PDB file of C-alpha atoms and ligand atoms in Angstrom:
ATOM      1  CA  MET A   1       0.000   0.000   0.000  1.00  0.00           C
ATOM      2  CA  GLU A   2       1.389   3.420  -0.959  1.00  0.00           C
ATOM      3  CA  ALA A   3       0.296   7.067  -1.009  1.00  0.00           C
ATOM      4  CA  PRO A   4       1.539  10.411  -2.382  1.00  0.00           C
ATOM      5  CA  ILE A   5       2.574  12.636   0.536  1.00  0.00           C
ATOM      6  CA  SER A   6       3.791  16.222   0.173  1.00  0.00           C
ATOM      7  CA  GLU A   7       5.262  16.810   3.634  1.00  0.00           C
ATOM      8  CA  ILE A   8       6.188  15.056   6.841  1.00  0.00           C
ATOM      9  CA  PHE A   9       7.225  17.367   9.674  1.00  0.00           C
ATOM     10  CA  CYS A  10       6.950  17.846  13.432  1.00  0.00           C
ATOM     11  CA  SER A  11       5.380  20.984  14.867  1.00  0.00           C
ATOM     12  CA  VAL A  12       2.635  21.885  17.293  1.00  0.00           C
ATOM     13  CA  GLN A  13      -1.030  21.813  16.468  1.00  0.00           C
ATOM     14  CA  GLY A  14      -1.949  25.358  15.504  1.00  0.00           C
ATOM     15  CA  GLU A  15      -5.720  25.090  15.212  1.00  0.00           C
ATOM     16  CA  GLY A  16      -8.702  24.141  17.305  1.00  0.00           C
ATOM     17  CA  PRO A  17      -9.046  23.016  20.927  1.00  0.00           C
ATOM     18  CA  HIS A  18      -5.674  21.205  21.048  1.00  0.00           C
ATOM     19  CA  VAL A  19      -3.462  24.147  20.037  1.00  0.00           C
ATOM     20  CA  GLY A  20       0.070  23.686  21.320  1.00  0.00           C
ATOM     21  CA  VAL A  21       0.333  19.896  21.495  1.00  0.00           C
ATOM     22  CA  ARG A  22       3.387  18.411  19.799  1.00  0.00           C
ATOM     23  CA  GLN A  23       2.416  16.510  16.689  1.00  0.00           C
ATOM     24  CA  ALA A  24       3.886  14.892  13.642  1.00  0.00           C
ATOM     25  CA  PHE A  25       2.114  15.979  10.468  1.00  0.00           C
ATOM     26  CA  VAL A  26       1.580  13.824   7.382  1.00  0.00           C
ATOM     27  CA  ARG A  27       0.199  15.878   4.488  1.00  0.00           C
ATOM     28  CA  PHE A  28      -1.393  13.780   1.751  1.00  0.00           C
ATOM     29  CA  ILE A  29      -1.549  15.074  -1.832  1.00  0.00           C
ATOM     30  CA  GLY A  30      -4.876  15.645  -3.590  1.00  0.00           C
ATOM     31  CA  CYS A  31      -8.275  17.039  -2.683  1.00  0.00           C
ATOM     32  CA  ASN A  32     -11.862  16.619  -3.874  1.00  0.00           C
ATOM     33  CA  LEU A  33     -12.728  20.255  -3.097  1.00  0.00           C
ATOM     34  CA  ASN A  34     -11.322  23.633  -4.066  1.00  0.00           C
ATOM     35  CA  CYS A  35     -12.043  26.005  -1.189  1.00  0.00           C
ATOM     36  CA  SER A  36     -11.527  29.662  -2.044  1.00  0.00           C
ATOM     37  CA  TYR A  37      -9.404  30.281   1.066  1.00  0.00           C
ATOM     38  CA  CYS A  38      -7.302  27.108   0.968  1.00  0.00           C
ATOM     39  CA  ASP A  39      -3.778  27.646   2.359  1.00  0.00           C
ATOM     40  CA  THR A  40      -2.299  24.353   1.104  1.00  0.00           C
ATOM     41  CA  GLU A  41       0.431  25.347  -1.344  1.00  0.00           C
ATOM     42  CA  PRO A  42       0.763  23.555  -4.699  1.00  0.00           C
ATOM     43  CA  VAL A  43       3.711  21.135  -4.576  1.00  0.00           C
ATOM     44  CA  ASP A  44       5.957  19.010  -6.738  1.00  0.00           C
ATOM     45  CA  PRO A  45       4.069  15.698  -6.421  1.00  0.00           C
ATOM     46  CA  SER A  46       7.149  13.622  -7.238  1.00  0.00           C
ATOM     47  CA  VAL A  47       8.718  14.149  -3.798  1.00  0.00           C
ATOM     48  CA  CYS A  48       7.780  14.215  -0.138  1.00  0.00           C
ATOM     49  CA  MET A  49       9.572  16.952   1.838  1.00  0.00           C
ATOM     50  CA  PHE A  50      10.739  15.471   5.139  1.00  0.00           C
ATOM     51  CA  GLU A  51      11.925  17.781   7.912  1.00  0.00           C
ATOM     52  CA  ARG A  52      14.060  15.491  10.094  1.00  0.00           C
ATOM     53  CA  THR A  53      14.896  18.147  12.698  1.00  0.00           C
ATOM     54  CA  PRO A  54      11.767  20.027  13.827  1.00  0.00           C
ATOM     55  CA  GLY A  55      11.939  23.762  13.077  1.00  0.00           C
ATOM     56  CA  SER A  56      15.162  23.508  11.057  1.00  0.00           C
ATOM     57  CA  ASN A  57      13.510  24.436   7.741  1.00  0.00           C
ATOM     58  CA  SER A  58      15.811  21.885   6.153  1.00  0.00           C
ATOM     59  CA  PHE A  59      14.150  19.177   4.100  1.00  0.00           C
ATOM     60  CA  GLU A  60      15.101  15.848   2.577  1.00  0.00           C
ATOM     61  CA  ASN A  61      13.333  14.955  -0.661  1.00  0.00           C
ATOM     62  CA  ILE A  62      11.925  11.450  -0.568  1.00  0.00           C
ATOM     63  CA  PRO A  63      10.521  10.070  -3.844  1.00  0.00           C
ATOM     64  CA  ASN A  64       6.739   9.582  -3.993  1.00  0.00           C
ATOM     65  CA  PRO A  65       4.708   7.512  -3.420  1.00  0.00           C
ATOM     66  CA  LEU A  66       5.682   6.367   0.094  1.00  0.00           C
ATOM     67  CA  VAL A  67       4.887   2.954   1.546  1.00  0.00           C
ATOM     68  CA  ILE A  68       3.485   2.566   5.062  1.00  0.00           C
ATOM     69  CA  SER A  69       6.695   1.257   6.618  1.00  0.00           C
ATOM     70  CA  GLN A  70       8.612   4.307   5.314  1.00  0.00           C
ATOM     71  CA  VAL A  71       6.125   6.673   6.934  1.00  0.00           C
ATOM     72  CA  SER A  72       6.343   4.800  10.260  1.00  0.00           C
ATOM     73  CA  GLU A  73      10.135   4.958  10.170  1.00  0.00           C
ATOM     74  CA  LEU A  74      10.208   8.704   9.417  1.00  0.00           C
ATOM     75  CA  LEU A  75       7.746   9.438  12.212  1.00  0.00           C
ATOM     76  CA  GLY A  76      10.012   7.590  14.647  1.00  0.00           C
ATOM     77  CA  ASN A  77      12.417  10.586  14.642  1.00  0.00           C
ATOM     78  CA  TYR A  78      10.227  12.991  16.530  1.00  0.00           C
ATOM     79  CA  GLY A  79      10.320  11.798  20.133  1.00  0.00           C
ATOM     80  CA  ASN A  80       7.432  12.256  22.496  1.00  0.00           C
ATOM     81  CA  ILE A  81       4.472  13.402  20.416  1.00  0.00           C
ATOM     82  CA  HIS A  82       0.807  13.713  21.353  1.00  0.00           C
ATOM     83  CA  SER A  83      -0.497  12.356  18.057  1.00  0.00           C
ATOM     84  CA  VAL A  84       0.004  12.190  14.298  1.00  0.00           C
ATOM     85  CA  SER A  85      -2.015  14.688  12.271  1.00  0.00           C
ATOM     86  CA  LEU A  86      -3.247  13.303   8.952  1.00  0.00           C
ATOM     87  CA  THR A  87      -3.944  16.279   6.738  1.00  0.00           C
ATOM     88  CA  GLY A  88      -3.679  17.427   3.145  1.00  0.00           C
ATOM     89  CA  GLY A  89      -5.224  17.896   0.770  1.00  0.00           C
ATOM     90  CA  GLU A  90      -7.954  15.552   1.844  1.00  0.00           C
ATOM     91  CA  PRO A  91      -6.642  12.580   3.835  1.00  0.00           C
ATOM     92  CA  LEU A  92      -9.875  10.593   3.430  1.00  0.00           C
ATOM     93  CA  LEU A  93      -8.985  10.154  -0.258  1.00  0.00           C
ATOM     94  CA  HIS A  94      -6.268   7.871   1.151  1.00  0.00           C
ATOM     95  CA  ALA A  95      -8.487   5.969   3.594  1.00  0.00           C
ATOM     96  CA  ASP A  96      -7.196   2.585   2.431  1.00  0.00           C
ATOM     97  CA  PHE A  97      -3.618   3.644   3.263  1.00  0.00           C
ATOM     98  CA  ILE A  98      -4.654   5.102   6.633  1.00  0.00           C
ATOM     99  CA  SER A  99      -6.597   1.967   7.545  1.00  0.00           C
ATOM    100  CA  LYS A 100      -3.362  -0.026   7.271  1.00  0.00           C
ATOM    101  CA  MET A 101      -1.082   2.405   9.132  1.00  0.00           C
ATOM    102  CA  ASP A 102       0.465   0.818  12.197  1.00  0.00           C
ATOM    103  CA  ILE A 103       2.107   3.401  14.469  1.00  0.00           C
ATOM    104  CA  PRO A 104       2.191   3.678  18.255  1.00  0.00           C
ATOM    105  CA  HIS A 105       0.697   7.179  18.384  1.00  0.00           C
ATOM    106  CA  PRO A 106      -2.961   8.237  18.258  1.00  0.00           C
ATOM    107  CA  LEU A 107      -4.138   9.401  14.822  1.00  0.00           C
ATOM    108  CA  TYR A 108      -5.631  12.904  14.485  1.00  0.00           C
ATOM    109  CA  LEU A 109      -7.647  13.334  11.286  1.00  0.00           C
ATOM    110  CA  GLU A 110      -8.119  16.742   9.607  1.00  0.00           C
ATOM    111  CA  SER A 111     -10.936  16.320   7.106  1.00  0.00           C
ATOM    112  CA  ASN A 112     -13.379  18.245   4.953  1.00  0.00           C
ATOM    113  CA  MET A 113     -16.034  15.692   5.971  1.00  0.00           C
ATOM    114  CA  THR A 114     -17.493  15.155   2.505  1.00  0.00           C
ATOM    115  CA  LEU A 115     -16.517  11.499   1.881  1.00  0.00           C
ATOM    116  CA  PRO A 116     -18.671   9.323   4.185  1.00  0.00           C
ATOM    117  CA  ASN A 117     -17.806   6.002   2.502  1.00  0.00           C
ATOM    118  CA  MET A 118     -14.112   6.667   3.062  1.00  0.00           C
ATOM    119  CA  ALA A 119     -14.791   7.763   6.655  1.00  0.00           C
ATOM    120  CA  GLU A 120     -16.352   4.363   7.318  1.00  0.00           C
ATOM    121  CA  LYS A 121     -13.050   2.672   6.441  1.00  0.00           C
ATOM    122  CA  ILE A 122     -11.012   4.499   9.103  1.00  0.00           C
ATOM    123  CA  LYS A 123     -13.538   5.263  11.826  1.00  0.00           C
ATOM    124  CA  ASP A 124     -11.985   2.818  14.304  1.00  0.00           C
ATOM    125  CA  LYS A 125      -8.394   3.906  13.523  1.00  0.00           C
ATOM    126  CA  VAL A 126      -8.576   7.583  14.475  1.00  0.00           C
ATOM    127  CA  SER A 127      -8.645   8.982  18.019  1.00  0.00           C
ATOM    128  CA  TYR A 128      -9.263  12.626  17.085  1.00  0.00           C
ATOM    129  CA  VAL A 129     -11.415  14.024  14.307  1.00  0.00           C
ATOM    130  CA  SER A 130     -11.025  17.681  13.419  1.00  0.00           C
ATOM    131  CA  GLY A 131     -13.855  17.875  10.911  1.00  0.00           C
ATOM    132  CA  ASP A 132     -14.574  20.966   8.862  1.00  0.00           C
ATOM    133  CA  ILE A 133     -17.945  22.224   7.808  1.00  0.00           C
ATOM    134  CA  LYS A 134     -17.592  23.550   4.273  1.00  0.00           C
ATOM    135  CA  LEU A 135     -20.229  26.046   3.215  1.00  0.00           C
ATOM    136  CA  ILE A 136     -21.592  25.528  -0.276  1.00  0.00           C
ATOM    137  CA  ASP A 137     -20.132  28.730  -1.754  1.00  0.00           C
ATOM    138  CA  GLU A 138     -16.608  27.552  -0.932  1.00  0.00           C
ATOM    139  CA  PHE A 139     -16.351  25.098  -3.801  1.00  0.00           C
ATOM    140  CA  GLU A 140     -17.900  24.110  -7.090  1.00  0.00           C
ATOM    141  CA  GLY A 141     -19.916  20.974  -7.548  1.00  0.00           C
ATOM    142  CA  GLU A 142     -22.798  19.229  -5.859  1.00  0.00           C
ATOM    143  CA  ASP A 143     -25.970  20.893  -4.826  1.00  0.00           C
ATOM    144  CA  LEU A 144     -26.609  22.012  -1.279  1.00  0.00           C
ATOM    145  CA  VAL A 145     -28.806  19.048  -0.307  1.00  0.00           C
ATOM    146  CA  THR A 146     -26.265  16.449  -1.418  1.00  0.00           C
ATOM    147  CA  HIS A 147     -23.484  18.355   0.317  1.00  0.00           C
ATOM    148  CA  LEU A 148     -25.464  18.641   3.540  1.00  0.00           C
ATOM    149  CA  GLU A 149     -26.330  14.922   3.501  1.00  0.00           C
ATOM    150  CA  GLN A 150     -22.725  13.890   2.895  1.00  0.00           C
ATOM    151  CA  THR A 151     -21.459  16.169   5.644  1.00  0.00           C
ATOM    152  CA  ILE A 152     -24.025  14.881   8.149  1.00  0.00           C
ATOM    153  CA  GLU A 153     -23.251  11.268   7.223  1.00  0.00           C
ATOM    154  CA  CYS A 154     -19.535  11.889   7.632  1.00  0.00           C
ATOM    155  CA  PHE A 155     -19.988  13.470  11.085  1.00  0.00           C
ATOM    156  CA  ARG A 156     -22.360  10.658  12.100  1.00  0.00           C
ATOM    157  CA  THR A 157     -19.760   8.075  11.081  1.00  0.00           C
ATOM    158  CA  LEU A 158     -16.866   9.831  12.858  1.00  0.00           C
ATOM    159  CA  ARG A 159     -18.877  11.227  15.762  1.00  0.00           C
ATOM    160  CA  GLN A 160     -17.645  11.717  19.320  1.00  0.00           C
ATOM    161  CA  THR A 161     -17.588   8.426  21.282  1.00  0.00           C
ATOM    162  CA  LYS A 162     -15.796   7.243  24.403  1.00  0.00           C
ATOM    163  CA  ASP A 163     -12.832   6.237  22.198  1.00  0.00           C
ATOM    164  CA  ARG A 164     -12.845   9.120  19.730  1.00  0.00           C
ATOM    165  CA  GLU A 165     -12.991  12.873  20.138  1.00  0.00           C
ATOM    166  CA  CYS A 166     -14.759  14.701  17.329  1.00  0.00           C
ATOM    167  CA  PHE A 167     -14.980  18.469  17.023  1.00  0.00           C
ATOM    168  CA  CYS A 168     -15.912  20.762  14.189  1.00  0.00           C
ATOM    169  CA  LYS A 169     -14.102  23.716  12.619  1.00  0.00           C
ATOM    170  CA  LEU A 170     -15.638  26.289  10.325  1.00  0.00           C
ATOM    171  CA  VAL A 171     -13.574  28.901   8.519  1.00  0.00           C
ATOM    172  CA  VAL A 172     -15.304  32.274   8.674  1.00  0.00           C
ATOM    173  CA  THR A 173     -14.733  34.749   5.831  1.00  0.00           C
ATOM    174  CA  LYS A 174     -16.363  38.013   4.870  1.00  0.00           C
ATOM    175  CA  ASP A 175     -18.679  35.997   2.607  1.00  0.00           C
ATOM    176  CA  THR A 176     -19.912  33.643   5.336  1.00  0.00           C
ATOM    177  CA  VAL A 177     -23.713  33.674   5.507  1.00  0.00           C
ATOM    178  CA  PRO A 178     -24.949  33.194   9.109  1.00  0.00           C
ATOM    179  CA  ASP A 179     -28.027  31.173   8.095  1.00  0.00           C
ATOM    180  CA  ASP A 180     -25.797  28.688   6.241  1.00  0.00           C
ATOM    181  CA  VAL A 181     -23.709  28.323   9.389  1.00  0.00           C
ATOM    182  CA  TYR A 182     -26.735  27.762  11.636  1.00  0.00           C
ATOM    183  CA  ARG A 183     -28.247  25.172   9.265  1.00  0.00           C
ATOM    184  CA  MET A 184     -25.044  23.164   8.962  1.00  0.00           C
ATOM    185  CA  VAL A 185     -24.108  23.348  12.657  1.00  0.00           C
ATOM    186  CA  ASP A 186     -27.639  22.406  13.685  1.00  0.00           C
ATOM    187  CA  ALA A 187     -27.408  19.273  11.532  1.00  0.00           C
ATOM    188  CA  ILE A 188     -24.174  17.995  13.121  1.00  0.00           C
ATOM    189  CA  SER A 189     -24.147  19.458  16.645  1.00  0.00           C
ATOM    190  CA  ASP A 190     -25.139  16.158  18.290  1.00  0.00           C
ATOM    191  CA  TYR A 191     -22.002  14.498  16.941  1.00  0.00           C
ATOM    192  CA  VAL A 192     -19.330  16.932  18.180  1.00  0.00           C
ATOM    193  CA  SER A 193     -17.806  18.134  21.444  1.00  0.00           C
ATOM    194  CA  CYS A 194     -17.607  21.731  20.251  1.00  0.00           C
ATOM    195  CA  VAL A 195     -17.594  24.014  17.234  1.00  0.00           C
ATOM    196  CA  VAL A 196     -14.558  26.183  16.498  1.00  0.00           C
ATOM    197  CA  LEU A 197     -15.053  29.311  14.420  1.00  0.00           C
ATOM    198  CA  GLN A 198     -11.704  29.786  12.651  1.00  0.00           C
ATOM    199  CA  PRO A 199     -11.304  33.315  11.240  1.00  0.00           C
ATOM    200  CA  VAL A 200      -9.795  33.058   7.756  1.00  0.00           C
ATOM    201  CA  THR A 201      -6.048  33.837   7.677  1.00  0.00           C
ATOM    202  CA  GLN A 202      -3.939  35.470   5.014  1.00  0.00           C
ATOM    203  CA  LYS A 203      -4.438  37.460   1.882  1.00  0.00           C
ATOM    204  CA  HIS A 204      -8.197  36.919   1.971  1.00  0.00           C
ATOM    205  CA  PHE A 205     -10.470  39.562   3.420  1.00  0.00           C
ATOM    206  CA  SER A 206     -11.088  38.873   7.039  1.00  0.00           C
ATOM    207  CA  SER A 207     -14.553  38.781   8.508  1.00  0.00           C
ATOM    208  CA  GLY A 208     -15.280  41.439  11.129  1.00  0.00           C
ATOM    209  CA  ILE A 209     -14.856  40.848  14.847  1.00  0.00           C
ATOM    210  CA  GLU A 210     -18.437  41.865  15.574  1.00  0.00           C
ATOM    211  CA  PHE A 211     -19.649  39.330  12.984  1.00  0.00           C
ATOM    212  CA  LEU A 212     -17.624  36.517  14.582  1.00  0.00           C
ATOM    213  CA  LEU A 213     -18.819  37.365  18.084  1.00  0.00           C
ATOM    214  CA  GLN A 214     -22.449  37.468  16.921  1.00  0.00           C
ATOM    215  CA  LEU A 215     -22.085  34.041  15.257  1.00  0.00           C
ATOM    216  CA  GLN A 216     -20.602  32.653  18.463  1.00  0.00           C
ATOM    217  CA  LYS A 217     -23.414  34.144  20.561  1.00  0.00           C
ATOM    218  CA  ASP A 218     -26.094  32.550  18.377  1.00  0.00           C
ATOM    219  CA  LEU A 219     -24.392  29.134  18.213  1.00  0.00           C
ATOM    220  CA  LEU A 220     -23.819  29.045  21.985  1.00  0.00           C
ATOM    221  CA  ASP A 221     -27.565  28.582  22.450  1.00  0.00           C
ATOM    222  CA  SER A 222     -27.154  25.055  21.096  1.00  0.00           C
ATOM    223  CA  VAL A 223     -23.473  24.028  21.171  1.00  0.00           C
ATOM    224  CA  ASP A 224     -20.203  24.931  22.923  1.00  0.00           C
ATOM    225  CA  THR A 225     -18.560  27.376  20.496  1.00  0.00           C
ATOM    226  CA  LEU A 226     -14.986  28.745  20.521  1.00  0.00           C
ATOM    227  CA  ILE A 227     -13.252  31.332  18.328  1.00  0.00           C
ATOM    228  CA  ILE A 228      -9.643  30.293  17.639  1.00  0.00           C
ATOM    229  CA  PRO A 229      -7.482  31.636  14.773  1.00  0.00           C
ATOM    230  CA  GLN A 230      -4.663  29.633  13.155  1.00  0.00           C
ATOM    231  CA  THR A 231      -1.964  30.140  15.821  1.00  0.00           C
ATOM    232  CA  HIS A 232       0.945  28.518  13.930  1.00  0.00           C
ATOM    233  CA  LYS A 233       0.778  31.347  11.374  1.00  0.00           C
ATOM    234  CA  MET A 234       1.404  33.846  14.203  1.00  0.00           C
ATOM    235  CA  TRP A 235       4.832  32.503  15.126  1.00  0.00           C
ATOM    236  CA  GLY A 236       5.730  31.222  11.695  1.00  0.00           C
ATOM    237  CA  CYS A 237       6.158  27.528  12.389  1.00  0.00           C
ATOM    238  CA  LEU A 238       5.056  24.877   9.895  1.00  0.00           C
TER     239      LEU A 238
HETATM  240  C1  LIG B   1      -5.615  22.671   4.597  1.00  0.00           C
HETATM  241  S1  LIG B   1      -6.956  21.843   5.366  1.00  0.00           S
HETATM  242  C2  LIG B   1      -6.600  20.126   5.090  1.00  0.00           C
HETATM  243  C3  LIG B   1      -7.638  19.187   5.669  1.00  0.00           C
HETATM  244  C4  LIG B   1      -8.989  19.142   4.966  1.00  0.00           C
HETATM  245  N1  LIG B   1      -8.879  19.157   3.551  1.00  0.00           N
HETATM  246  C5  LIG B   1      -9.879  20.276   5.444  1.00  0.00           C
HETATM  247  O1  LIG B   1     -10.130  21.219   4.691  1.00  0.00           O
HETATM  248  O2  LIG B   1     -10.312  20.182   6.602  1.00  0.00           O
HETATM  249  C6  LIG B   1      -6.593  22.031   7.117  1.00  0.00           C
HETATM  250  C7  LIG B   1      -7.381  23.106   7.836  1.00  0.00           C
HETATM  251  O3  LIG B   1      -6.929  24.386   7.406  1.00  0.00           O
HETATM  252  C8  LIG B   1      -8.059  25.217   7.277  1.00  0.00           C
HETATM  253  N2  LIG B   1      -7.714  26.342   6.408  1.00  0.00           N
HETATM  254  C9  LIG B   1      -7.295  26.277   5.126  1.00  0.00           C
HETATM  255  N3  LIG B   1      -7.022  27.511   4.644  1.00  0.00           N
HETATM  256  C10 LIG B   1      -7.301  28.390   5.661  1.00  0.00           C
HETATM  257  C11 LIG B   1      -7.244  29.799   5.796  1.00  0.00           C
HETATM  258  N4  LIG B   1      -6.855  30.596   4.775  1.00  0.00           N
HETATM  259  N5  LIG B   1      -7.591  30.355   6.983  1.00  0.00           N
HETATM  260  C12 LIG B   1      -8.006  29.588   8.019  1.00  0.00           C
HETATM  261  N6  LIG B   1      -8.083  28.244   7.955  1.00  0.00           N
HETATM  262  C13 LIG B   1      -7.742  27.643   6.792  1.00  0.00           C
HETATM  263  C14 LIG B   1      -9.086  24.271   6.702  1.00  0.00           C
HETATM  264  O4  LIG B   1     -10.377  24.802   6.782  1.00  0.00           O
HETATM  265  C15 LIG B   1      -8.884  23.069   7.583  1.00  0.00           C
HETATM  266  O5  LIG B   1      -9.564  23.225   8.808  1.00  0.00           O
HETATM  267  N1  LIG B   2       1.071  23.822  13.036  1.00  0.00           N
HETATM  268  C1  LIG B   2       0.118  23.439  12.205  1.00  0.00           C
HETATM  269  N2  LIG B   2      -1.127  23.187  12.678  1.00  0.00           N
HETATM  270  C2  LIG B   2      -2.056  22.766  11.795  1.00  0.00           C
HETATM  271  N3  LIG B   2      -3.339  22.432  12.043  1.00  0.00           N
HETATM  272  C3  LIG B   2      -3.926  22.031  10.898  1.00  0.00           C
HETATM  273  C4  LIG B   2      -2.984  22.111   9.868  1.00  0.00           C
HETATM  274  C5  LIG B   2      -3.247  21.649   8.506  1.00  0.00           C
HETATM  275  O1  LIG B   2      -2.732  22.188   7.543  1.00  0.00           O
HETATM  276  O2  LIG B   2      -4.028  20.699   8.404  1.00  0.00           O
HETATM  277  C6  LIG B   2      -1.804  22.592  10.430  1.00  0.00           C
HETATM  278  C7  LIG B   2      -0.489  22.903   9.930  1.00  0.00           C
HETATM  279  O3  LIG B   2      -0.162  22.834   8.748  1.00  0.00           O
HETATM  280  N4  LIG B   2       0.416  23.299  10.874  1.00  0.00           N
HETATM  281  S1  LIG B   3     -10.913  20.752   1.531  1.00  0.00           S
HETATM  282 FE1  LIG B   3      -9.099  21.351   2.702  1.00  0.00          FE
HETATM  283  S2  LIG B   3      -7.332  20.928   1.362  1.00  0.00           S
HETATM  284 FE2  LIG B   3      -9.188  20.798   0.111  1.00  0.00          FE
HETATM  285  S3  LIG B   3      -9.329  22.799  -0.833  1.00  0.00           S
HETATM  286 FE3  LIG B   3     -10.572  22.869   1.043  1.00  0.00          FE
HETATM  287  S4  LIG B   3      -9.173  23.592   2.674  1.00  0.00           S
HETATM  288 FE4  LIG B   3      -7.917  23.003   0.933  1.00  0.00          FE
HETATM  289 MG1  LIG B   4      -2.373  24.220   7.354  1.00  0.00          MG
END
C-alpha cells in the first residue's frame, strides 16, 4: 500500500481546541474540493519533503509515493508526540492507506467531511477528528442538499464516542452567511464536542470581529462554540 505525501514534519497543532500539542504531520496530496481560502500550497508531487529536525527548515526529498513502513520509520524521529495529524489535501482520499497504518501514536484526522464512505473505512483507527464544515459557496460541484447529507453522514460516522474525540471547525470569511452556518451546525451538533469558528487567515479579506462574536453568541444557544485563529501562522512555524 502506498500514497503520495507532500510533507512530513513535526510541529505543534496550531488550530482548534488542542493548540500547542506536539504533533507529527503527514500531508497527503490531492483534494476533492477547491475552497476559495485554501492555504495548502501547490507542490511538486514527485517528492515528499521530510523535515528530520523540527523547526530547522531543512528538508530531505523522498521520492513519492511512500509505503506505510517508510512513513512509520520517518515518524520515529520525533520523540514524544501527542499524536500524528493526517492532513492534506484531503486525507480521506487515502483511507485505504490510513486503515493499514500501524504506528504507536494516536491518529488525528483533519478532514473536509465530505466522503462518508471513506470515513467508514477508518472510523476505528482515528482517536481525534477535526472535521470541517464547508459552506456551499466555498467550492464548485454538488448541490446544497447532497453536500449537507454527505457532511451529516460523515460526522455521524466519525462522531464523538468514548474512544474518539470529534470536534468541528468552520472557517469564517467576509462571505460567510450566518443562516448557512446555523443550518449546517444544527445538523451535526449532536455528533461533536464543540464548534470552532476559525477566522480566515492570510491574503483573503477577514470577517469582522463583531460578525464573529455574533455568530458565536447565536451558536452558543445550542453548542459549545470557541473562536480560535490559526496560531501557527502567528509565530511562523510549519
Ligand atoms: C488545509 S486543510 C486540510 C484538511 C482538509 N482538507 C480540510 O479542509 O479540513 C486544514 C485546515 O486548514 C483550514 N484552512 C485552510 N485555509 C485556511 C485559511 N486561509 N484560513 C483559516 N483556515 C484555513 C481548513 O479549513 C482546515 O480546517
Ligand atoms: N502547526 C500546524 N497546525 C495545523 N493544524 C492544521 C494544519 C493543517 O494544515 O491541516 C496545520 C499545519 O499545517 N500546521
Ligand atoms: S478541503 Fe481542505 S485541502 Fe481541500 S481545498 Fe478545502 S481547505 Fe484546501
Ligand atoms: Mg495548514
